[in-house]
JSON list of C-alpha atoms in Angstrom, two decimals:
[
{"chain": "N", "resi": 1, "resn": "SER", "atom": "CA", "xyz": [7.63, -22.76, 1.80]},
{"chain": "N", "resi": 2, "resn": "VAL", "atom": "CA", "xyz": [7.12, -19.30, 3.12]},
{"chain": "N", "resi": 3, "resn": "THR", "atom": "CA", "xyz": [10.09, -16.73, 2.39]},
{"chain": "N", "resi": 4, "resn": "PRO", "atom": "CA", "xyz": [10.79, -13.44, 3.94]},
{"chain": "N", "resi": 5, "resn": "GLY", "atom": "CA", "xyz": [9.49, -10.28, 2.57]},
{"chain": "N", "resi": 6, "resn": "PRO", "atom": "CA", "xyz": [13.29, -8.98, 2.14]},
{"chain": "N", "resi": 7, "resn": "GLU", "atom": "CA", "xyz": [14.62, -11.75, -0.13]},
{"chain": "N", "resi": 8, "resn": "SER", "atom": "CA", "xyz": [18.50, -11.32, 0.83]},
{"chain": "N", "resi": 9, "resn": "LYS", "atom": "CA", "xyz": [19.76, -14.05, 2.92]},
{"chain": "N", "resi": 10, "resn": "ALA", "atom": "CA", "xyz": [22.65, -13.24, 5.20]},
{"chain": "N", "resi": 11, "resn": "ASP", "atom": "CA", "xyz": [25.49, -14.23, 3.03]},
{"chain": "N", "resi": 12, "resn": "HIS", "atom": "CA", "xyz": [23.99, -13.82, -0.41]},
{"chain": "N", "resi": 13, "resn": "ASP", "atom": "CA", "xyz": [22.58, -11.19, -2.76]},
{"chain": "N", "resi": 14, "resn": "PHE", "atom": "CA", "xyz": [18.92, -12.65, -4.13]},
{"chain": "N", "resi": 15, "resn": "ARG", "atom": "CA", "xyz": [17.56, -15.86, -2.01]},
{"chain": "N", "resi": 16, "resn": "GLY", "atom": "CA", "xyz": [20.25, -18.61, -2.44]},
{"chain": "N", "resi": 17, "resn": "ALA", "atom": "CA", "xyz": [22.25, -16.66, -5.53]},
{"chain": "N", "resi": 18, "resn": "ASP", "atom": "CA", "xyz": [24.67, -14.15, -6.25]},
{"chain": "N", "resi": 19, "resn": "TRP", "atom": "CA", "xyz": [25.23, -11.77, -8.72]},
{"chain": "N", "resi": 20, "resn": "GLY", "atom": "CA", "xyz": [27.13, -13.18, -11.59]},
{"chain": "N", "resi": 21, "resn": "MET", "atom": "CA", "xyz": [25.68, -17.20, -10.86]},
{"chain": "N", "resi": 22, "resn": "THR", "atom": "CA", "xyz": [25.12, -18.70, -14.46]},
{"chain": "N", "resi": 23, "resn": "VAL", "atom": "CA", "xyz": [21.31, -20.14, -15.19]},
{"chain": "N", "resi": 24, "resn": "GLU", "atom": "CA", "xyz": [22.36, -23.68, -13.73]},
{"chain": "N", "resi": 25, "resn": "GLU", "atom": "CA", "xyz": [24.03, -22.30, -11.18]},
{"chain": "N", "resi": 26, "resn": "VAL", "atom": "CA", "xyz": [20.80, -20.10, -9.80]},
{"chain": "N", "resi": 27, "resn": "LYS", "atom": "CA", "xyz": [18.76, -23.58, -10.58]},
{"chain": "N", "resi": 28, "resn": "LYS", "atom": "CA", "xyz": [20.50, -25.30, -7.82]},
{"chain": "N", "resi": 29, "resn": "THR", "atom": "CA", "xyz": [19.85, -22.35, -5.22]},
{"chain": "N", "resi": 30, "resn": "GLU", "atom": "CA", "xyz": [15.57, -22.57, -6.33]},
{"chain": "N", "resi": 31, "resn": "PRO", "atom": "CA", "xyz": [13.37, -25.84, -4.79]},
{"chain": "N", "resi": 32, "resn": "GLY", "atom": "CA", "xyz": [11.61, -27.41, -7.84]},
{"chain": "N", "resi": 33, "resn": "LYS", "atom": "CA", "xyz": [11.15, -25.97, -11.30]},
{"chain": "N", "resi": 34, "resn": "PRO", "atom": "CA", "xyz": [11.18, -23.00, -12.73]},
{"chain": "N", "resi": 35, "resn": "LYS", "atom": "CA", "xyz": [7.58, -21.90, -14.21]},
{"chain": "N", "resi": 36, "resn": "VAL", "atom": "CA", "xyz": [9.07, -19.40, -16.57]},
{"chain": "N", "resi": 37, "resn": "ASP", "atom": "CA", "xyz": [12.87, -21.34, -17.81]},
{"chain": "N", "resi": 38, "resn": "LYS", "atom": "CA", "xyz": [14.23, -18.63, -20.90]},
{"chain": "N", "resi": 39, "resn": "PRO", "atom": "CA", "xyz": [18.20, -17.96, -21.29]},
{"chain": "N", "resi": 40, "resn": "ASP", "atom": "CA", "xyz": [17.80, -14.75, -20.06]},
{"chain": "N", "resi": 41, "resn": "SER", "atom": "CA", "xyz": [15.38, -15.44, -17.25]},
{"chain": "N", "resi": 42, "resn": "LEU", "atom": "CA", "xyz": [14.33, -17.58, -14.86]},
{"chain": "N", "resi": 43, "resn": "THR", "atom": "CA", "xyz": [10.72, -17.20, -12.51]},
{"chain": "N", "resi": 44, "resn": "TYR", "atom": "CA", "xyz": [9.64, -19.53, -9.42]},
{"chain": "N", "resi": 45, "resn": "GLU", "atom": "CA", "xyz": [5.95, -19.25, -8.07]},
{"chain": "N", "resi": 46, "resn": "GLY", "atom": "CA", "xyz": [6.14, -18.51, -4.23]},
{"chain": "N", "resi": 47, "resn": "ARG", "atom": "CA", "xyz": [4.32, -17.39, -1.14]},
{"chain": "N", "resi": 48, "resn": "TYR", "atom": "CA", "xyz": [4.75, -14.59, 1.10]},
{"chain": "N", "resi": 49, "resn": "LYS", "atom": "CA", "xyz": [2.47, -13.58, 4.15]},
{"chain": "N", "resi": 50, "resn": "LYS", "atom": "CA", "xyz": [0.05, -16.32, 2.26]},
{"chain": "N", "resi": 51, "resn": "ARG", "atom": "CA", "xyz": [-0.19, -14.28, -0.75]},
{"chain": "N", "resi": 52, "resn": "VAL", "atom": "CA", "xyz": [1.25, -15.79, -4.22]},
{"chain": "N", "resi": 53, "resn": "THR", "atom": "CA", "xyz": [4.58, -14.29, -5.28]},
{"chain": "N", "resi": 54, "resn": "TYR", "atom": "CA", "xyz": [7.34, -14.99, -8.29]},
{"chain": "N", "resi": 55, "resn": "PHE", "atom": "CA", "xyz": [10.91, -14.71, -7.89]},
{"chain": "N", "resi": 56, "resn": "ASN", "atom": "CA", "xyz": [12.36, -13.49, -11.34]},
{"chain": "N", "resi": 57, "resn": "TYR", "atom": "CA", "xyz": [15.86, -13.86, -12.44]},
{"chain": "N", "resi": 58, "resn": "LYS", "atom": "CA", "xyz": [17.47, -11.93, -15.36]},
{"chain": "N", "resi": 59, "resn": "PHE", "atom": "CA", "xyz": [21.03, -12.49, -16.37]},
{"chain": "N", "resi": 60, "resn": "LYS", "atom": "CA", "xyz": [22.69, -10.25, -18.98]},
{"chain": "N", "resi": 61, "resn": "ASP", "atom": "CA", "xyz": [25.76, -12.16, -20.75]},
{"chain": "N", "resi": 62, "resn": "GLY", "atom": "CA", "xyz": [24.92, -15.54, -18.89]},
{"chain": "N", "resi": 63, "resn": "LYS", "atom": "CA", "xyz": [25.50, -13.84, -15.72]},
{"chain": "N", "resi": 64, "resn": "LEU", "atom": "CA", "xyz": [22.63, -12.94, -12.82]},
{"chain": "N", "resi": 65, "resn": "PHE", "atom": "CA", "xyz": [22.56, -9.01, -12.41]},
{"chain": "N", "resi": 66, "resn": "ARG", "atom": "CA", "xyz": [19.13, -8.35, -11.40]},
{"chain": "N", "resi": 67, "resn": "ALA", "atom": "CA", "xyz": [16.23, -10.62, -9.44]},
{"chain": "N", "resi": 68, "resn": "GLY", "atom": "CA", "xyz": [13.17, -9.39, -8.11]},
{"chain": "N", "resi": 69, "resn": "VAL", "atom": "CA", "xyz": [9.73, -10.30, -6.34]},
{"chain": "N", "resi": 70, "resn": "VAL", "atom": "CA", "xyz": [6.38, -9.75, -7.77]},
{"chain": "N", "resi": 71, "resn": "TYR", "atom": "CA", "xyz": [3.03, -10.05, -6.09]},
{"chain": "N", "resi": 72, "resn": "PRO", "atom": "CA", "xyz": [0.70, -10.26, -8.53]},
{"chain": "N", "resi": 73, "resn": "GLU", "atom": "CA", "xyz": [-2.62, -11.04, -6.47]},
{"chain": "N", "resi": 74, "resn": "LYS", "atom": "CA", "xyz": [-5.74, -9.21, -7.43]},
{"chain": "N", "resi": 75, "resn": "MET", "atom": "CA", "xyz": [-7.10, -6.86, -4.35]},
{"chain": "N", "resi": 76, "resn": "ASP", "atom": "CA", "xyz": [-10.72, -5.83, -4.02]},
{"chain": "N", "resi": 77, "resn": "SER", "atom": "CA", "xyz": [-9.76, -2.64, -3.68]},
{"chain": "N", "resi": 78, "resn": "PRO", "atom": "CA", "xyz": [-6.81, 0.15, -4.23]},
{"chain": "N", "resi": 79, "resn": "ASP", "atom": "CA", "xyz": [-6.48, 0.29, -0.52]},
{"chain": "N", "resi": 80, "resn": "ILE", "atom": "CA", "xyz": [-5.33, -2.92, -0.03]},
{"chain": "N", "resi": 81, "resn": "TYR", "atom": "CA", "xyz": [-2.56, -2.39, -2.38]},
{"chain": "N", "resi": 82, "resn": "MET", "atom": "CA", "xyz": [-1.57, -0.14, -0.56]},
{"chain": "N", "resi": 83, "resn": "LYS", "atom": "CA", "xyz": [-1.86, -1.18, 2.94]},
{"chain": "N", "resi": 84, "resn": "ASN", "atom": "CA", "xyz": [0.05, -4.53, 1.26]},
{"chain": "N", "resi": 85, "resn": "TYR", "atom": "CA", "xyz": [3.00, -2.25, 0.30]},
{"chain": "N", "resi": 86, "resn": "GLU", "atom": "CA", "xyz": [3.20, -0.42, 3.56]},
{"chain": "N", "resi": 87, "resn": "ASP", "atom": "CA", "xyz": [3.47, -3.82, 5.71]},
{"chain": "N", "resi": 88, "resn": "LEU", "atom": "CA", "xyz": [6.12, -4.75, 2.81]},
{"chain": "N", "resi": 89, "resn": "LYS", "atom": "CA", "xyz": [8.23, -2.00, 3.26]},
{"chain": "N", "resi": 90, "resn": "LYS", "atom": "CA", "xyz": [8.14, -1.92, 7.35]},
{"chain": "N", "resi": 91, "resn": "ASP", "atom": "CA", "xyz": [9.37, -5.63, 6.81]},
{"chain": "N", "resi": 92, "resn": "ILE", "atom": "CA", "xyz": [11.95, -3.98, 4.40]},
{"chain": "N", "resi": 93, "resn": "ILE", "atom": "CA", "xyz": [12.84, -1.32, 7.56]},
{"chain": "N", "resi": 94, "resn": "THR", "atom": "CA", "xyz": [13.64, -4.64, 9.63]},
{"chain": "N", "resi": 95, "resn": "ALA", "atom": "CA", "xyz": [15.89, -6.06, 7.82]},
{"chain": "N", "resi": 96, "resn": "TYR", "atom": "CA", "xyz": [17.96, -3.34, 6.26]},
{"chain": "N", "resi": 97, "resn": "GLY", "atom": "CA", "xyz": [16.39, -0.31, 7.67]},
{"chain": "N", "resi": 98, "resn": "LYS", "atom": "CA", "xyz": [15.63, 3.08, 6.66]},
{"chain": "N", "resi": 99, "resn": "PRO", "atom": "CA", "xyz": [15.25, 3.65, 3.06]},
{"chain": "N", "resi": 100, "resn": "VAL", "atom": "CA", "xyz": [17.41, 6.10, 1.51]},
{"chain": "N", "resi": 101, "resn": "LEU", "atom": "CA", "xyz": [14.29, 7.04, -1.25]},
{"chain": "N", "resi": 102, "resn": "ASP", "atom": "CA", "xyz": [10.74, 7.02, -0.01]},
{"chain": "N", "resi": 103, "resn": "GLY", "atom": "CA", "xyz": [8.51, 8.80, -1.38]},
{"chain": "N", "resi": 104, "resn": "GLU", "atom": "CA", "xyz": [5.59, 9.03, -4.64]},
{"chain": "N", "resi": 105, "resn": "LYS", "atom": "CA", "xyz": [5.49, 10.53, -8.30]},
{"chain": "N", "resi": 106, "resn": "GLN", "atom": "CA", "xyz": [3.10, 12.26, -10.36]},
{"chain": "N", "resi": 107, "resn": "ILE", "atom": "CA", "xyz": [3.13, 10.25, -14.00]},
{"chain": "N", "resi": 108, "resn": "ASN", "atom": "CA", "xyz": [0.48, 11.67, -15.33]},
{"chain": "N", "resi": 109, "resn": "THR", "atom": "CA", "xyz": [1.06, 15.72, -14.75]},
{"chain": "N", "resi": 110, "resn": "LYS", "atom": "CA", "xyz": [-2.34, 16.12, -15.71]},
{"chain": "N", "resi": 111, "resn": "ALA", "atom": "CA", "xyz": [-3.91, 14.24, -13.14]},
{"chain": "N", "resi": 112, "resn": "VAL", "atom": "CA", "xyz": [-5.54, 15.71, -10.36]},
{"chain": "N", "resi": 113, "resn": "ILE", "atom": "CA", "xyz": [-5.11, 13.96, -7.57]},
{"chain": "N", "resi": 114, "resn": "ASP", "atom": "CA", "xyz": [-7.24, 13.51, -4.53]},
{"chain": "N", "resi": 115, "resn": "PRO", "atom": "CA", "xyz": [-5.09, 13.25, -1.04]},
{"chain": "N", "resi": 116, "resn": "ASP", "atom": "CA", "xyz": [-7.31, 10.90, 0.23]},
{"chain": "N", "resi": 117, "resn": "LYS", "atom": "CA", "xyz": [-7.14, 8.75, -2.82]},
{"chain": "N", "resi": 118, "resn": "LYS", "atom": "CA", "xyz": [-4.15, 8.47, -3.70]},
{"chain": "N", "resi": 119, "resn": "ALA", "atom": "CA", "xyz": [-4.25, 4.65, -4.00]},
{"chain": "N", "resi": 120, "resn": "ASP", "atom": "CA", "xyz": [-6.82, 5.10, -6.35]},
{"chain": "N", "resi": 121, "resn": "ALA", "atom": "CA", "xyz": [-4.58, 7.20, -8.46]},
{"chain": "N", "resi": 122, "resn": "VAL", "atom": "CA", "xyz": [-1.09, 4.78, -8.12]},
{"chain": "N", "resi": 123, "resn": "CYS", "atom": "CA", "xyz": [-3.86, 2.09, -9.58]},
{"chain": "N", "resi": 124, "resn": "LYS", "atom": "CA", "xyz": [-5.06, 3.93, -12.59]},
{"chain": "N", "resi": 125, "resn": "GLY", "atom": "CA", "xyz": [-1.27, 4.78, -13.25]},
{"chain": "N", "resi": 126, "resn": "ASP", "atom": "CA", "xyz": [-1.10, 8.48, -12.51]},
{"chain": "N", "resi": 127, "resn": "LEU", "atom": "CA", "xyz": [0.94, 8.12, -9.45]},
{"chain": "N", "resi": 128, "resn": "VAL", "atom": "CA", "xyz": [3.95, 5.79, -8.14]},
{"chain": "N", "resi": 129, "resn": "TYR", "atom": "CA", "xyz": [5.34, 5.24, -4.87]},
{"chain": "N", "resi": 130, "resn": "ALA", "atom": "CA", "xyz": [8.78, 3.95, -4.53]},
{"chain": "N", "resi": 131, "resn": "ALA", "atom": "CA", "xyz": [11.33, 3.47, -1.92]},
{"chain": "N", "resi": 132, "resn": "GLN", "atom": "CA", "xyz": [14.91, 2.33, -2.04]},
{"chain": "N", "resi": 133, "resn": "TRP", "atom": "CA", "xyz": [18.08, 1.08, -0.01]},
{"chain": "N", "resi": 134, "resn": "ASN", "atom": "CA", "xyz": [21.39, 1.02, -0.33]},
{"chain": "N", "resi": 135, "resn": "LEU", "atom": "CA", "xyz": [23.15, -2.81, 0.37]},
{"chain": "N", "resi": 136, "resn": "PRO", "atom": "CA", "xyz": [26.49, -2.91, -0.06]},
{"chain": "N", "resi": 137, "resn": "ARG", "atom": "CA", "xyz": [26.25, -5.14, -3.50]},
{"chain": "N", "resi": 138, "resn": "SER", "atom": "CA", "xyz": [22.61, -4.30, -4.37]},
{"chain": "N", "resi": 139, "resn": "MET", "atom": "CA", "xyz": [20.51, -1.80, -4.62]},
{"chain": "N", "resi": 140, "resn": "VAL", "atom": "CA", "xyz": [16.68, -2.61, -3.89]},
{"chain": "N", "resi": 141, "resn": "VAL", "atom": "CA", "xyz": [13.97, -1.03, -4.96]},
{"chain": "N", "resi": 142, "resn": "LEU", "atom": "CA", "xyz": [10.24, -1.18, -3.75]},
{"chain": "N", "resi": 143, "resn": "ILE", "atom": "CA", "xyz": [7.64, -0.04, -6.02]},
{"chain": "N", "resi": 144, "resn": "MET", "atom": "CA", "xyz": [3.97, 0.12, -6.67]},
{"chain": "N", "resi": 145, "resn": "GLN", "atom": "CA", "xyz": [2.63, 1.43, -9.76]},
{"chain": "N", "resi": 146, "resn": "GLY", "atom": "CA", "xyz": [-0.85, 1.05, -11.68]},
{"chain": "N", "resi": 147, "resn": "ASN", "atom": "CA", "xyz": [-2.19, -0.33, -15.09]},
{"chain": "N", "resi": 148, "resn": "GLY", "atom": "CA", "xyz": [-4.94, 1.51, -15.47]},
{"chain": "N", "resi": 149, "resn": "LYS", "atom": "CA", "xyz": [-7.38, -0.74, -13.17]},
{"chain": "N", "resi": 150, "resn": "ASP", "atom": "CA", "xyz": [-4.83, -2.90, -11.31]},
{"chain": "N", "resi": 151, "resn": "CYS", "atom": "CA", "xyz": [-1.71, -1.94, -8.86]},
{"chain": "N", "resi": 152, "resn": "LEU", "atom": "CA", "xyz": [1.39, -4.37, -8.92]},
{"chain": "N", "resi": 153, "resn": "THR", "atom": "CA", "xyz": [4.39, -4.31, -6.30]},
{"chain": "N", "resi": 154, "resn": "SER", "atom": "CA", "xyz": [7.89, -5.37, -7.12]},
{"chain": "N", "resi": 155, "resn": "LEU", "atom": "CA", "xyz": [10.93, -5.61, -4.86]},
{"chain": "N", "resi": 156, "resn": "ILE", "atom": "CA", "xyz": [13.36, -5.45, -7.29]},
{"chain": "N", "resi": 157, "resn": "TYR", "atom": "CA", "xyz": [17.29, -6.37, -5.96]},
{"chain": "N", "resi": 158, "resn": "LEU", "atom": "CA", "xyz": [20.25, -4.92, -9.01]},
{"chain": "N", "resi": 159, "resn": "ASP", "atom": "CA", "xyz": [23.65, -5.74, -8.86]},
{"chain": "N", "resi": 160, "resn": "TRP", "atom": "CA", "xyz": [26.13, -2.54, -8.11]},
{"chain": "N", "resi": 161, "resn": "TYR", "atom": "CA", "xyz": [28.67, -3.46, -10.10]},
{"chain": "N", "resi": 162, "resn": "ALA", "atom": "CA", "xyz": [26.52, -4.15, -13.55]},
{"chain": "N", "resi": 163, "resn": "LEU", "atom": "CA", "xyz": [24.13, -1.62, -12.69]},
{"chain": "N", "resi": 164, "resn": "GLN", "atom": "CA", "xyz": [27.30, 0.73, -13.16]},
{"chain": "N", "resi": 165, "resn": "SER", "atom": "CA", "xyz": [28.48, -1.03, -15.84]},
{"chain": "N", "resi": 166, "resn": "LEU", "atom": "CA", "xyz": [25.43, -0.54, -17.73]},
{"chain": "N", "resi": 167, "resn": "ALA", "atom": "CA", "xyz": [25.27, 3.06, -17.03]},
{"chain": "N", "resi": 168, "resn": "ALA", "atom": "CA", "xyz": [28.43, 3.24, -18.15]},
{"chain": "N", "resi": 169, "resn": "GLN", "atom": "CA", "xyz": [27.48, 2.10, -21.96]},
{"chain": "N", "resi": 170, "resn": "ASP", "atom": "CA", "xyz": [24.48, 3.24, -22.71]},
{"chain": "N", "resi": 171, "resn": "GLY", "atom": "CA", "xyz": [22.26, 4.88, -19.53]},
{"chain": "N", "resi": 172, "resn": "LEU", "atom": "CA", "xyz": [19.82, 3.53, -17.37]},
{"chain": "N", "resi": 173, "resn": "GLY", "atom": "CA", "xyz": [17.34, 3.46, -19.77]},
{"chain": "N", "resi": 174, "resn": "ALA", "atom": "CA", "xyz": [18.52, -0.13, -20.44]},
{"chain": "N", "resi": 175, "resn": "LEU", "atom": "CA", "xyz": [17.13, -1.45, -17.15]},
{"chain": "N", "resi": 176, "resn": "ASP", "atom": "CA", "xyz": [13.45, -2.13, -17.52]},
{"chain": "N", "resi": 177, "resn": "ILE", "atom": "CA", "xyz": [12.17, -1.95, -14.32]},
{"chain": "N", "resi": 178, "resn": "GLU", "atom": "CA", "xyz": [8.36, -2.44, -14.91]},
{"chain": "N", "resi": 179, "resn": "GLU", "atom": "CA", "xyz": [8.03, -5.81, -14.71]}
]
């Protein structure tokens, strides 16, 4: 079944799930069996605009605090990854409005990045693109990053309350944003 890009339904935090749900409660919100079923993580396979997606749920102390969509499909060129990122961002803007943060960050400070080859730089791991939306109960982050040859786009939903709690405990370093 086709699912919208922004995964928060009107009365839920992510798809049919809400922050603080247990693994068993989240399983009841998803059709079918999870592809990965661990005590602190569930992953389901899905589709968005004819592309394979993975819906991932993360639990801390048995409660849902983070969820997201990974778009793992390999593309023929970095420019296609960039176009898909921009298309997805438009879908999210349609749902949530203008992002509070939207930009790029050079990760490899030694790299010389050609302005016409930014997509190549992302796939090489020299540059990251990201946008953030602040919803009443969630922070939503769209990120495109590379691993040396391919790009990976992820849409991450984080529970504001859990995020503040984690930050108070041990800083934001505890958040494993990269999948």
